[in-house]
Coordinates of C-alpha atoms in Angstrom, one line a residue:
Chain A
M152 CA -64.3 154.7 53.4
A153 CA -66.3 151.5 53.2
V154 CA -66.4 149.0 56.1
I155 CA -68.7 146.0 55.4
L156 CA -69.6 143.2 57.8
I157 CA -70.9 139.9 56.4
T158 CA -72.3 137.6 59.0
G159 CA -74.0 134.2 58.9
G160 CA -73.8 130.6 60.0
A161 CA -71.4 127.8 59.1
R162 CA -71.6 127.1 55.3
S163 CA -74.2 129.8 54.8
G164 CA -72.3 131.2 51.7
K165 CA -71.1 134.2 53.7
S166 CA -67.4 133.9 52.4
T167 CA -68.5 133.7 48.8
H168 CA -70.8 136.7 49.2
A169 CA -68.1 138.6 51.0
E170 CA -65.6 137.9 48.2
K171 CA -68.1 139.2 45.7
R172 CA -68.5 142.4 47.8
A173 CA -64.7 142.9 48.1
L174 CA -64.1 142.4 44.4
S175 CA -66.7 145.0 43.5
F176 CA -64.2 147.6 44.6
P177 CA -61.3 148.6 42.3
G178 CA -57.7 147.9 43.0
Q179 CA -55.6 144.9 43.9
P180 CA -57.6 142.8 46.4
V181 CA -55.9 141.6 49.5
Y182 CA -57.1 138.4 51.3
I183 CA -56.4 138.4 55.1
A184 CA -56.8 134.9 56.4
T185 CA -57.1 134.5 60.1
A186 CA -56.9 130.7 59.8
E187 CA -53.7 128.7 60.7
A188 CA -53.4 125.1 59.5
L189 CA -52.9 123.6 62.9
D190 CA -54.4 120.3 62.1
A191 CA -55.4 118.2 59.1
E192 CA -59.1 119.2 59.1
M193 CA -58.1 122.9 59.2
A194 CA -55.6 122.4 56.4
V195 CA -58.3 120.9 54.2
R196 CA -60.6 123.7 55.0
I197 CA -58.0 126.3 54.1
A198 CA -57.1 124.5 50.9
K199 CA -60.7 124.4 49.8
H200 CA -61.2 128.1 50.5
R201 CA -58.0 128.8 48.5
A202 CA -59.1 126.7 45.6
K203 CA -62.4 128.6 45.4
R204 CA -60.5 131.9 45.3
A205 CA -57.9 130.7 42.8
A206 CA -59.5 132.4 39.7
V207 CA -58.8 135.9 41.2
D208 CA -55.3 137.2 41.8
W209 CA -55.5 137.9 45.5
I210 CA -52.5 139.0 47.6
E211 CA -52.7 136.6 50.5
R212 CA -51.7 137.2 54.1
E213 CA -52.0 134.9 57.0
V214 CA -52.8 137.0 60.1
P215 CA -53.9 134.9 63.0
L216 CA -53.5 137.7 65.6
D217 CA -52.2 141.1 64.5
L218 CA -55.2 142.1 62.5
L219 CA -55.0 145.8 63.2
Q220 CA -51.4 146.0 62.0
A221 CA -52.3 144.0 58.8
L222 CA -55.0 146.6 58.0
I223 CA -52.7 149.5 58.7
D224 CA -50.0 147.9 56.4
T225 CA -52.4 147.3 53.6
D226 CA -54.4 150.6 53.7
G227 CA -54.2 152.9 50.7
G228 CA -54.4 150.0 48.2
G229 CA -57.3 147.9 47.0
P230 CA -60.0 146.2 49.1
R231 CA -59.2 143.9 52.0
L232 CA -61.2 140.8 52.8
V233 CA -60.8 139.5 56.4
D234 CA -62.0 135.9 56.7
C235 CA -62.9 135.6 59.5
L236 CA -63.3 137.6 62.7
T237 CA -64.6 134.7 64.8
L238 CA -61.5 132.7 64.1
W239 CA -59.3 135.8 64.9
L240 CA -61.2 136.1 68.2
S241 CA -60.6 132.4 68.9
N242 CA -56.9 132.8 68.2
M243 CA -56.7 135.8 70.5
M244 CA -58.4 134.1 73.4
H245 CA -56.3 131.0 72.9
A246 CA -53.1 133.1 72.9
G247 CA -54.2 134.8 76.1
R248 CA -54.4 138.2 74.4
D249 CA -56.6 141.0 75.6
W250 CA -59.2 140.7 72.8
E251 CA -61.5 143.3 74.2
Y252 CA -58.8 146.0 74.1
E253 CA -57.7 144.9 70.7
L254 CA -61.2 144.9 69.4
M255 CA -61.8 148.5 70.7
K256 CA -58.6 149.7 69.0
L257 CA -59.7 147.9 65.8
A258 CA -63.1 149.5 65.9
A259 CA -61.7 153.0 66.5
F260 CA -59.2 152.6 63.7
L261 CA -61.7 151.4 61.1
R262 CA -63.4 154.8 61.0
G263 CA -60.2 156.2 59.5
Q264 CA -59.5 153.6 56.8
K265 CA -59.1 154.8 53.2
S266 CA -59.3 151.4 51.5
P267 CA -62.4 149.2 51.8
V268 CA -62.5 146.4 54.3
V269 CA -65.0 143.5 54.1
F270 CA -65.2 141.4 57.3
V271 CA -66.6 137.9 57.4
T272 CA -67.9 136.7 60.8
N273 CA -70.0 133.9 62.3
E274 CA -73.2 133.9 64.2
V275 CA -72.6 131.3 67.0
G276 CA -75.2 132.3 69.6
L277 CA -78.4 130.9 68.1
G278 CA -78.2 127.3 69.5
I279 CA -78.7 125.8 72.9
V280 CA -76.5 127.2 75.7
P281 CA -73.3 125.2 75.6
D282 CA -72.4 122.9 78.4
N283 CA -68.9 124.1 79.0
A284 CA -68.0 127.5 80.4
L285 CA -65.2 128.1 77.8
A286 CA -67.7 127.8 74.9
R287 CA -70.1 130.1 76.7
S288 CA -67.4 132.7 77.2
Y289 CA -66.5 132.4 73.5
R290 CA -70.0 132.8 72.2
D291 CA -70.5 135.8 74.5
A292 CA -67.3 137.3 73.2
A293 CA -68.3 136.6 69.6
G294 CA -71.6 138.3 70.1
I295 CA -70.1 141.4 71.6
M296 CA -67.4 141.5 68.8
N297 CA -70.1 141.3 66.1
Q298 CA -72.1 144.1 67.8
V299 CA -69.0 146.4 68.0
I300 CA -67.9 145.8 64.4
A301 CA -71.5 146.2 63.1
A302 CA -71.8 149.5 64.9
V303 CA -68.8 151.0 63.1
S304 CA -69.6 149.3 59.7
N305 CA -71.3 151.1 56.9
E306 CA -73.1 148.0 55.8
V307 CA -74.0 144.8 57.5
E308 CA -75.5 141.7 55.8
F309 CA -76.8 138.5 57.3
V310 CA -76.4 135.5 54.9
V311 CA -78.8 132.5 55.0
A312 CA -78.6 129.7 52.4
G313 CA -76.4 131.9 50.2
L314 CA -78.9 134.8 50.3
P315 CA -78.0 138.1 52.0
M316 CA -80.4 140.1 54.1
K317 CA -79.6 143.7 54.7
L318 CA -79.3 144.6 58.4
K319 CA -77.7 148.1 57.8
Chain B
M725 CA -102.1 148.1 73.9
A726 CA -98.6 147.3 72.7
V727 CA -97.0 143.9 73.0
I728 CA -93.5 143.8 71.5
L729 CA -91.3 140.7 71.2
I730 CA -87.6 141.1 70.7
T731 CA -85.8 137.8 69.8
G732 CA -82.2 137.0 68.9
G733 CA -79.2 134.9 69.9
A734 CA -76.9 135.2 72.9
R735 CA -75.2 138.6 73.1
S736 CA -77.0 139.8 70.0
G737 CA -77.9 143.1 71.5
K738 CA -81.5 142.1 72.0
S739 CA -81.8 143.3 75.6
T740 CA -80.3 146.7 74.8
H741 CA -82.7 147.1 71.9
A742 CA -85.6 146.0 74.0
E743 CA -84.8 148.5 76.7
K744 CA -84.8 151.2 74.1
R745 CA -88.2 150.1 72.9
A746 CA -89.6 150.0 76.4
L747 CA -88.2 153.4 77.3
S748 CA -89.8 154.9 74.2
F749 CA -93.2 154.7 76.0
P750 CA -94.1 157.2 78.7
G751 CA -94.5 156.4 82.4
Q752 CA -92.4 154.8 85.1
P753 CA -90.7 151.8 83.4
V754 CA -90.7 148.4 85.2
Y755 CA -88.0 145.8 84.7
I756 CA -89.2 142.3 85.3
A757 CA -86.2 140.1 85.6
T758 CA -86.7 136.3 85.3
A759 CA -83.2 135.5 86.4
E760 CA -82.2 134.3 89.8
A761 CA -78.6 134.5 91.1
L762 CA -78.3 130.7 91.7
D763 CA -74.6 130.6 91.0
A764 CA -71.6 132.9 90.6
E765 CA -71.8 133.1 86.8
M766 CA -75.4 134.0 86.9
A767 CA -74.8 136.6 89.6
V768 CA -72.1 138.2 87.5
R769 CA -74.5 138.3 84.5
I770 CA -77.3 139.8 86.5
A771 CA -74.9 142.5 88.0
K772 CA -73.6 143.4 84.5
H773 CA -77.2 143.7 83.2
R774 CA -78.1 145.9 86.2
A775 CA -75.0 148.1 85.7
K776 CA -76.0 148.8 82.1
R777 CA -79.5 149.8 83.2
A778 CA -78.3 152.0 86.1
A779 CA -78.8 155.3 84.3
V780 CA -82.6 154.8 84.1
D781 CA -84.8 154.8 87.2
W782 CA -86.4 151.3 86.6
I783 CA -88.6 149.7 89.2
E784 CA -87.1 146.2 89.4
R785 CA -88.9 143.0 90.1
E786 CA -87.4 139.5 90.3
V787 CA -90.0 137.1 88.8
P788 CA -88.6 133.7 88.1
L789 CA -92.0 132.0 87.8
D790 CA -95.2 134.0 88.3
L791 CA -94.9 136.2 85.2
L792 CA -98.6 136.5 84.5
Q793 CA -99.3 137.8 88.1
A794 CA -96.4 140.3 87.8
L795 CA -97.9 141.6 84.6
I796 CA -101.4 141.9 86.2
D797 CA -99.9 143.7 89.2
T798 CA -98.0 146.2 87.1
D799 CA -100.7 146.9 84.5
G800 CA -102.1 150.5 84.3
G801 CA -98.7 152.1 84.9
G802 CA -95.6 152.6 82.6
P803 CA -94.1 150.1 80.2
R804 CA -92.9 146.7 81.4
L805 CA -89.7 145.0 80.1
V806 CA -89.6 141.2 80.6
D807 CA -86.0 139.9 80.3
C808 CA -86.2 137.1 79.3
L809 CA -88.9 134.6 78.4
T810 CA -86.5 131.7 77.7
L811 CA -85.2 131.9 81.2
W812 CA -88.7 132.0 82.6
L813 CA -89.4 128.9 80.5
S814 CA -86.3 127.2 81.9
N815 CA -87.4 128.1 85.5
M816 CA -90.9 126.8 84.9
M817 CA -89.6 123.5 83.5
H818 CA -87.1 123.1 86.3
A819 CA -89.8 123.8 88.9
G820 CA -92.0 121.1 87.3
R821 CA -94.7 123.7 86.5
D822 CA -97.1 123.3 83.6
W823 CA -95.5 125.8 81.3
E824 CA -97.8 125.1 78.3
Y825 CA -100.9 125.9 80.4
E826 CA -99.2 129.0 81.9
L827 CA -98.1 130.1 78.4
M828 CA -101.6 129.9 77.0
K829 CA -103.0 131.9 80.0
L830 CA -100.2 134.5 79.5
A831 CA -100.9 134.7 75.7
A832 CA -104.7 135.1 76.3
F833 CA -104.1 137.8 79.0
L834 CA -101.7 139.9 76.9
R835 CA -104.5 140.9 74.5
G836 CA -106.2 142.8 77.3
Q837 CA -103.1 144.7 78.7
K838 CA -103.4 148.4 79.0
S839 CA -99.7 149.2 79.6
P840 CA -97.0 148.2 77.1
V841 CA -95.1 145.0 77.5
V842 CA -91.7 144.4 75.8
F843 CA -90.5 140.8 75.9
V844 CA -87.0 139.6 75.3
T845 CA -86.5 136.0 74.2
N846 CA -83.8 133.8 72.7
E847 CA -83.6 131.8 69.5
V848 CA -82.1 128.5 70.6
G849 CA -83.1 126.2 67.7
L850 CA -80.6 127.2 65.0
G851 CA -77.7 124.9 65.9
I852 CA -77.1 121.2 65.7
V853 CA -79.7 118.9 67.3
P854 CA -78.5 118.6 71.0
D855 CA -77.3 115.2 72.2
N856 CA -79.4 115.1 75.3
A857 CA -83.2 114.7 75.4
L858 CA -83.7 117.4 78.0
A859 CA -82.0 120.0 75.8
R860 CA -84.1 118.9 72.9
S861 CA -87.3 119.2 74.9
Y862 CA -86.2 122.7 76.0
R863 CA -85.5 123.9 72.6
D864 CA -88.8 122.6 71.3
A865 CA -90.6 124.3 74.1
A866 CA -88.7 127.6 73.5
G867 CA -89.6 127.5 69.8
I868 CA -93.3 126.9 70.6
M869 CA -93.3 129.6 73.2
N870 CA -91.7 132.1 70.8
Q871 CA -94.4 131.3 68.2
V872 CA -97.2 131.7 70.6
I873 CA -96.0 135.0 72.0
A874 CA -95.1 136.3 68.5
A875 CA -98.7 135.4 67.4
V876 CA -100.2 137.7 70.0
S877 CA -97.6 140.5 69.7
N878 CA -98.2 143.7 67.8
E879 CA -94.5 143.9 66.8
V880 CA -91.8 141.3 66.5
E881 CA -88.1 142.0 65.8
F882 CA -85.2 139.7 65.3
V883 CA -81.8 141.2 66.4
V884 CA -78.5 140.2 64.8
A885 CA -75.2 142.0 65.7
G886 CA -77.2 144.7 67.5
L887 CA -79.4 145.4 64.4
P888 CA -83.1 144.7 64.4
M889 CA -85.0 143.1 61.5
K890 CA -88.7 143.6 61.5
L891 CA -90.6 140.3 61.4
K892 CA -94.1 141.8 62.2
Chain C
M1072 CA -93.0 125.8 37.8
A1073 CA -92.6 126.8 41.4
V1074 CA -89.9 125.6 43.7
I1075 CA -90.1 127.1 47.2
L1076 CA -87.6 126.6 50.1
I1077 CA -88.7 127.3 53.6
T1078 CA -85.9 127.3 56.1
G1079 CA -85.6 128.0 59.9
G1080 CA -84.7 126.6 63.2
A1081 CA -86.3 123.8 65.2
R1082 CA -89.9 124.6 66.2
S1083 CA -89.8 127.9 64.3
G1084 CA -93.1 127.2 62.6
K1085 CA -91.5 126.5 59.2
S1086 CA -93.5 123.3 58.6
T1087 CA -96.8 125.0 59.3
H1088 CA -95.8 127.9 57.0
A1089 CA -94.6 125.5 54.3
E1090 CA -98.0 123.6 54.5
K1091 CA -99.8 126.9 54.0
R1092 CA -97.6 127.7 51.0
A1093 CA -98.2 124.2 49.4
L1094 CA -101.9 124.3 50.0
S1095 CA -102.2 127.7 48.2
F1096 CA -101.6 125.8 44.9
P1097 CA -104.5 123.9 43.3
G1098 CA -104.7 120.1 42.9
Q1099 CA -104.4 117.1 45.2
P1100 CA -101.5 117.9 47.7
V1101 CA -98.8 115.3 48.3
Y1102 CA -96.9 115.1 51.5
I1103 CA -93.4 113.6 51.2
A1104 CA -92.1 112.7 54.6
T1105 CA -88.4 112.0 54.9
A1106 CA -88.8 110.8 58.5
E1107 CA -88.8 107.2 59.6
A1108 CA -90.1 106.1 63.0
L1109 CA -86.9 104.5 64.1
D1110 CA -87.4 105.2 67.8
A1111 CA -90.1 106.2 70.2
E1112 CA -89.2 109.9 70.2
M1113 CA -89.3 110.0 66.4
A1114 CA -92.6 108.1 66.3
V1115 CA -94.1 110.7 68.6
R1116 CA -92.8 113.6 66.5
I1117 CA -94.2 112.0 63.3
A1118 CA -97.6 111.3 65.0
K1119 CA -97.8 115.0 66.2
H1120 CA -96.9 116.2 62.7
R1121 CA -99.6 114.0 61.2
A1122 CA -102.2 115.1 63.7
K1123 CA -101.6 118.7 62.7
R1124 CA -102.1 117.9 59.1
A1125 CA -105.2 115.7 59.6
A1126 CA -107.8 118.3 58.5
V1127 CA -106.4 118.3 54.9
D1128 CA -106.6 115.3 52.6
W1129 CA -102.9 114.8 51.9
I1130 CA -101.6 111.9 49.9
E1131 CA -98.7 110.7 52.2
R1132 CA -95.5 109.1 51.1
E1133 CA -92.6 108.1 53.3
V1134 CA -89.4 108.7 51.4
P1135 CA -86.3 108.5 53.6
L1136 CA -83.9 108.3 50.6
D1137 CA -85.2 108.3 47.1
L1138 CA -86.5 111.8 47.0
L1139 CA -85.7 112.5 43.4
Q1140 CA -87.7 109.4 42.3
A1141 CA -90.6 110.5 44.5
L1142 CA -90.7 113.9 42.8
I1143 CA -90.6 112.3 39.4
D1144 CA -93.4 109.9 40.3
T1145 CA -95.6 112.7 41.6
D1146 CA -95.0 115.3 39.0
G1147 CA -97.9 116.5 36.9
G1148 CA -100.4 116.5 39.8
G1149 CA -100.9 118.8 42.7
P1150 CA -98.3 120.5 44.9
R1151 CA -95.7 118.4 46.8
L1152 CA -94.5 119.3 50.3
V1153 CA -91.1 117.8 51.2
D1154 CA -90.6 117.8 55.0
C1155 CA -87.7 117.9 55.5
L1156 CA -84.4 118.1 53.5
T1157 CA -82.1 118.1 56.5
L1158 CA -83.6 114.7 57.6
W1159 CA -83.2 113.4 54.1
L1160 CA -79.5 114.5 54.2
S1161 CA -79.1 112.8 57.5
N1162 CA -80.7 109.6 56.2
M1163 CA -78.4 109.7 53.1
M1164 CA -75.3 110.1 55.1
H1165 CA -76.3 107.4 57.5
A1166 CA -77.0 105.0 54.6
G1167 CA -73.6 105.8 53.1
R1168 CA -75.2 107.2 50.0
D1169 CA -73.4 109.8 47.8
W1170 CA -75.5 112.8 49.0
E1171 CA -73.5 115.4 47.0
Y1172 CA -74.2 113.6 43.7
E1173 CA -77.8 113.0 44.6
L1174 CA -78.2 116.6 45.6
M1175 CA -76.8 117.9 42.3
K1176 CA -79.1 115.6 40.3
L1177 CA -82.1 116.8 42.4
A1178 CA -81.1 120.5 41.9
A1179 CA -80.8 119.9 38.1
F1180 CA -84.1 118.1 38.0
L1181 CA -86.0 120.7 39.9
R1182 CA -85.7 123.3 37.1
G1183 CA -87.9 121.0 34.9
Q1184 CA -90.7 120.3 37.4
K1185 CA -94.3 121.0 36.3
S1186 CA -96.0 120.7 39.7
P1187 CA -95.0 122.9 42.6
V1188 CA -92.5 121.7 45.2
V1189 CA -92.3 123.2 48.7
F1190 CA -89.2 122.1 50.6
V1191 CA -88.7 122.4 54.4
T1192 CA -85.2 122.6 55.7
N1193 CA -83.4 123.5 58.9
E1194 CA -80.7 126.0 59.7
V1195 CA -78.2 124.1 61.9
G1196 CA -75.0 126.2 61.5
L1197 CA -75.8 129.2 63.8
G1198 CA -74.6 127.7 67.1
I1199 CA -71.2 126.9 68.6
V1200 CA -68.9 124.6 66.5
P1201 CA -69.8 121.1 67.6
D1202 CA -67.3 119.0 69.5
N1203 CA -67.5 115.9 67.3
A1204 CA -66.3 115.6 63.7
L1205 CA -69.5 113.9 62.5
A1206 CA -71.7 116.7 63.6
R1207 CA -69.3 119.2 62.0
S1208 CA -69.5 117.2 58.7
Y1209 CA -73.3 117.2 58.9
R1210 CA -73.7 120.8 59.5
D1211 CA -71.3 121.6 56.7
A1212 CA -73.3 119.4 54.4
A1213 CA -76.6 120.9 55.5
G1214 CA -75.3 124.4 54.8
I1215 CA -74.1 123.4 51.3
M1216 CA -77.4 121.6 50.6
N1217 CA -79.4 124.7 51.6
Q1218 CA -77.3 126.9 49.4
V1219 CA -77.7 124.6 46.4
I1220 CA -81.5 124.2 46.8
A1221 CA -81.9 127.9 47.5
A1222 CA -80.0 128.7 44.2
V1223 CA -82.5 126.8 42.1
S1224 CA -85.6 127.9 44.1
N1225 CA -88.0 130.6 42.9
E1226 CA -88.7 131.7 46.4
V1227 CA -86.8 131.2 49.7
E1228 CA -88.2 132.2 53.1
F1229 CA -86.5 132.1 56.5
V1230 CA -89.0 131.6 59.4
V1231 CA -88.4 132.9 62.9
A1232 CA -91.0 132.6 65.7
G1233 CA -93.6 131.6 63.1
L1234 CA -93.0 134.7 60.9
P1235 CA -91.4 134.4 57.5
M1236 CA -88.7 136.7 56.1
K1237 CA -88.3 136.8 52.4
L1238 CA -84.8 135.9 51.3
K1239 CA -85.6 135.5 47.6

């Protein structure tokens, strides 16, 4: 079992690094995208991400909410790359889902995975306290989520300017 | 003498890590809270923090402003945990106190402490430049404060996703 | 050849650390400031920075846009300190210049430099996603720029609370 968490800021190079980590494992790689193309900006971002991945023959799945089920469905094959947890959290909160319960289930399940999982997440709590209460709730939730997933991960790396620092 | 600074983002696990560091020293631990329950959100945060600490028999002190005096009063006993410096800074600025002068006095005094002190602080300068001038002043002040306290600390750790990185 | 990138948050001590790194090289040091005193707040910031540098006999150049030319002009002499890249990027975007093309030219050119170059830059992508699209574009651009310069640098350090962490 290998569970790897790659964290960092926006455009820190964390996705590229996470792809490299995922592709270091044998087997057919699976790309689990939590993004949905709900607006033009998002669609452009997704297309750019896809273009960068084009050279590798990923199996792609769009999983905005049911991440645990997607991991269960794809276990036993090659490595899975989940990009990214913070967007999944945002989708869960937006959909009114009980993210804390789902997160705990996910964390418990990860310990039993046979195929590798590489998670990408964002650090969002290192700026000024946001003005609005929703943003404060979100950044608190993201911080808690990152701690929970880090605790059950075998390796955690923090990427700055494309360069990983080993946290665990 | 041991002065330890634990820094990190919101919900990075820095308080939990700082508590662990403080409790590794012998003697009756003292919890110096800089938070005041001025509104409902803050009251909930304080209550959550207190609940997490309940298992240990801390002596608790609420010290929104006179941090140096609280450290003088509690020196000679067990370890002190100050959670957190950024809130103290915010209280000082809000009260119109001369935080730079008080900070320098605090830094000078720390070198002579007999009992351990563990400080929690926040990194707030790693986001986009804030729109409003007050937030910019605050994040500048917080950055300066963190540098000053780090300079007189024996150990400094930066916590990301619950995992400490040694800075000093 | 030595190209060094010093990154960190606002008031993290990165400029002071970068100055120390630059001054560790022999020869007449050159300070390349990307800041322009367009308003009172900026003028105060520039004056404060200059006062801190006063003890050393820097040659100072104000280079808001034509950074590559300034590096070409000053090559062959002592070390150059560029403070900072994120402000240069902001100036380029504001002036409607093709920053991506200029960045690629700069990165390609750096490999051939004879005199040392120490760059200061900011991490701006570790907070909550900004509300406005311009700020989002800027933080994306800053993240890409930092990755590109880091990739061609010999050394990269991330400064927190005045303390550098080695990334490369």
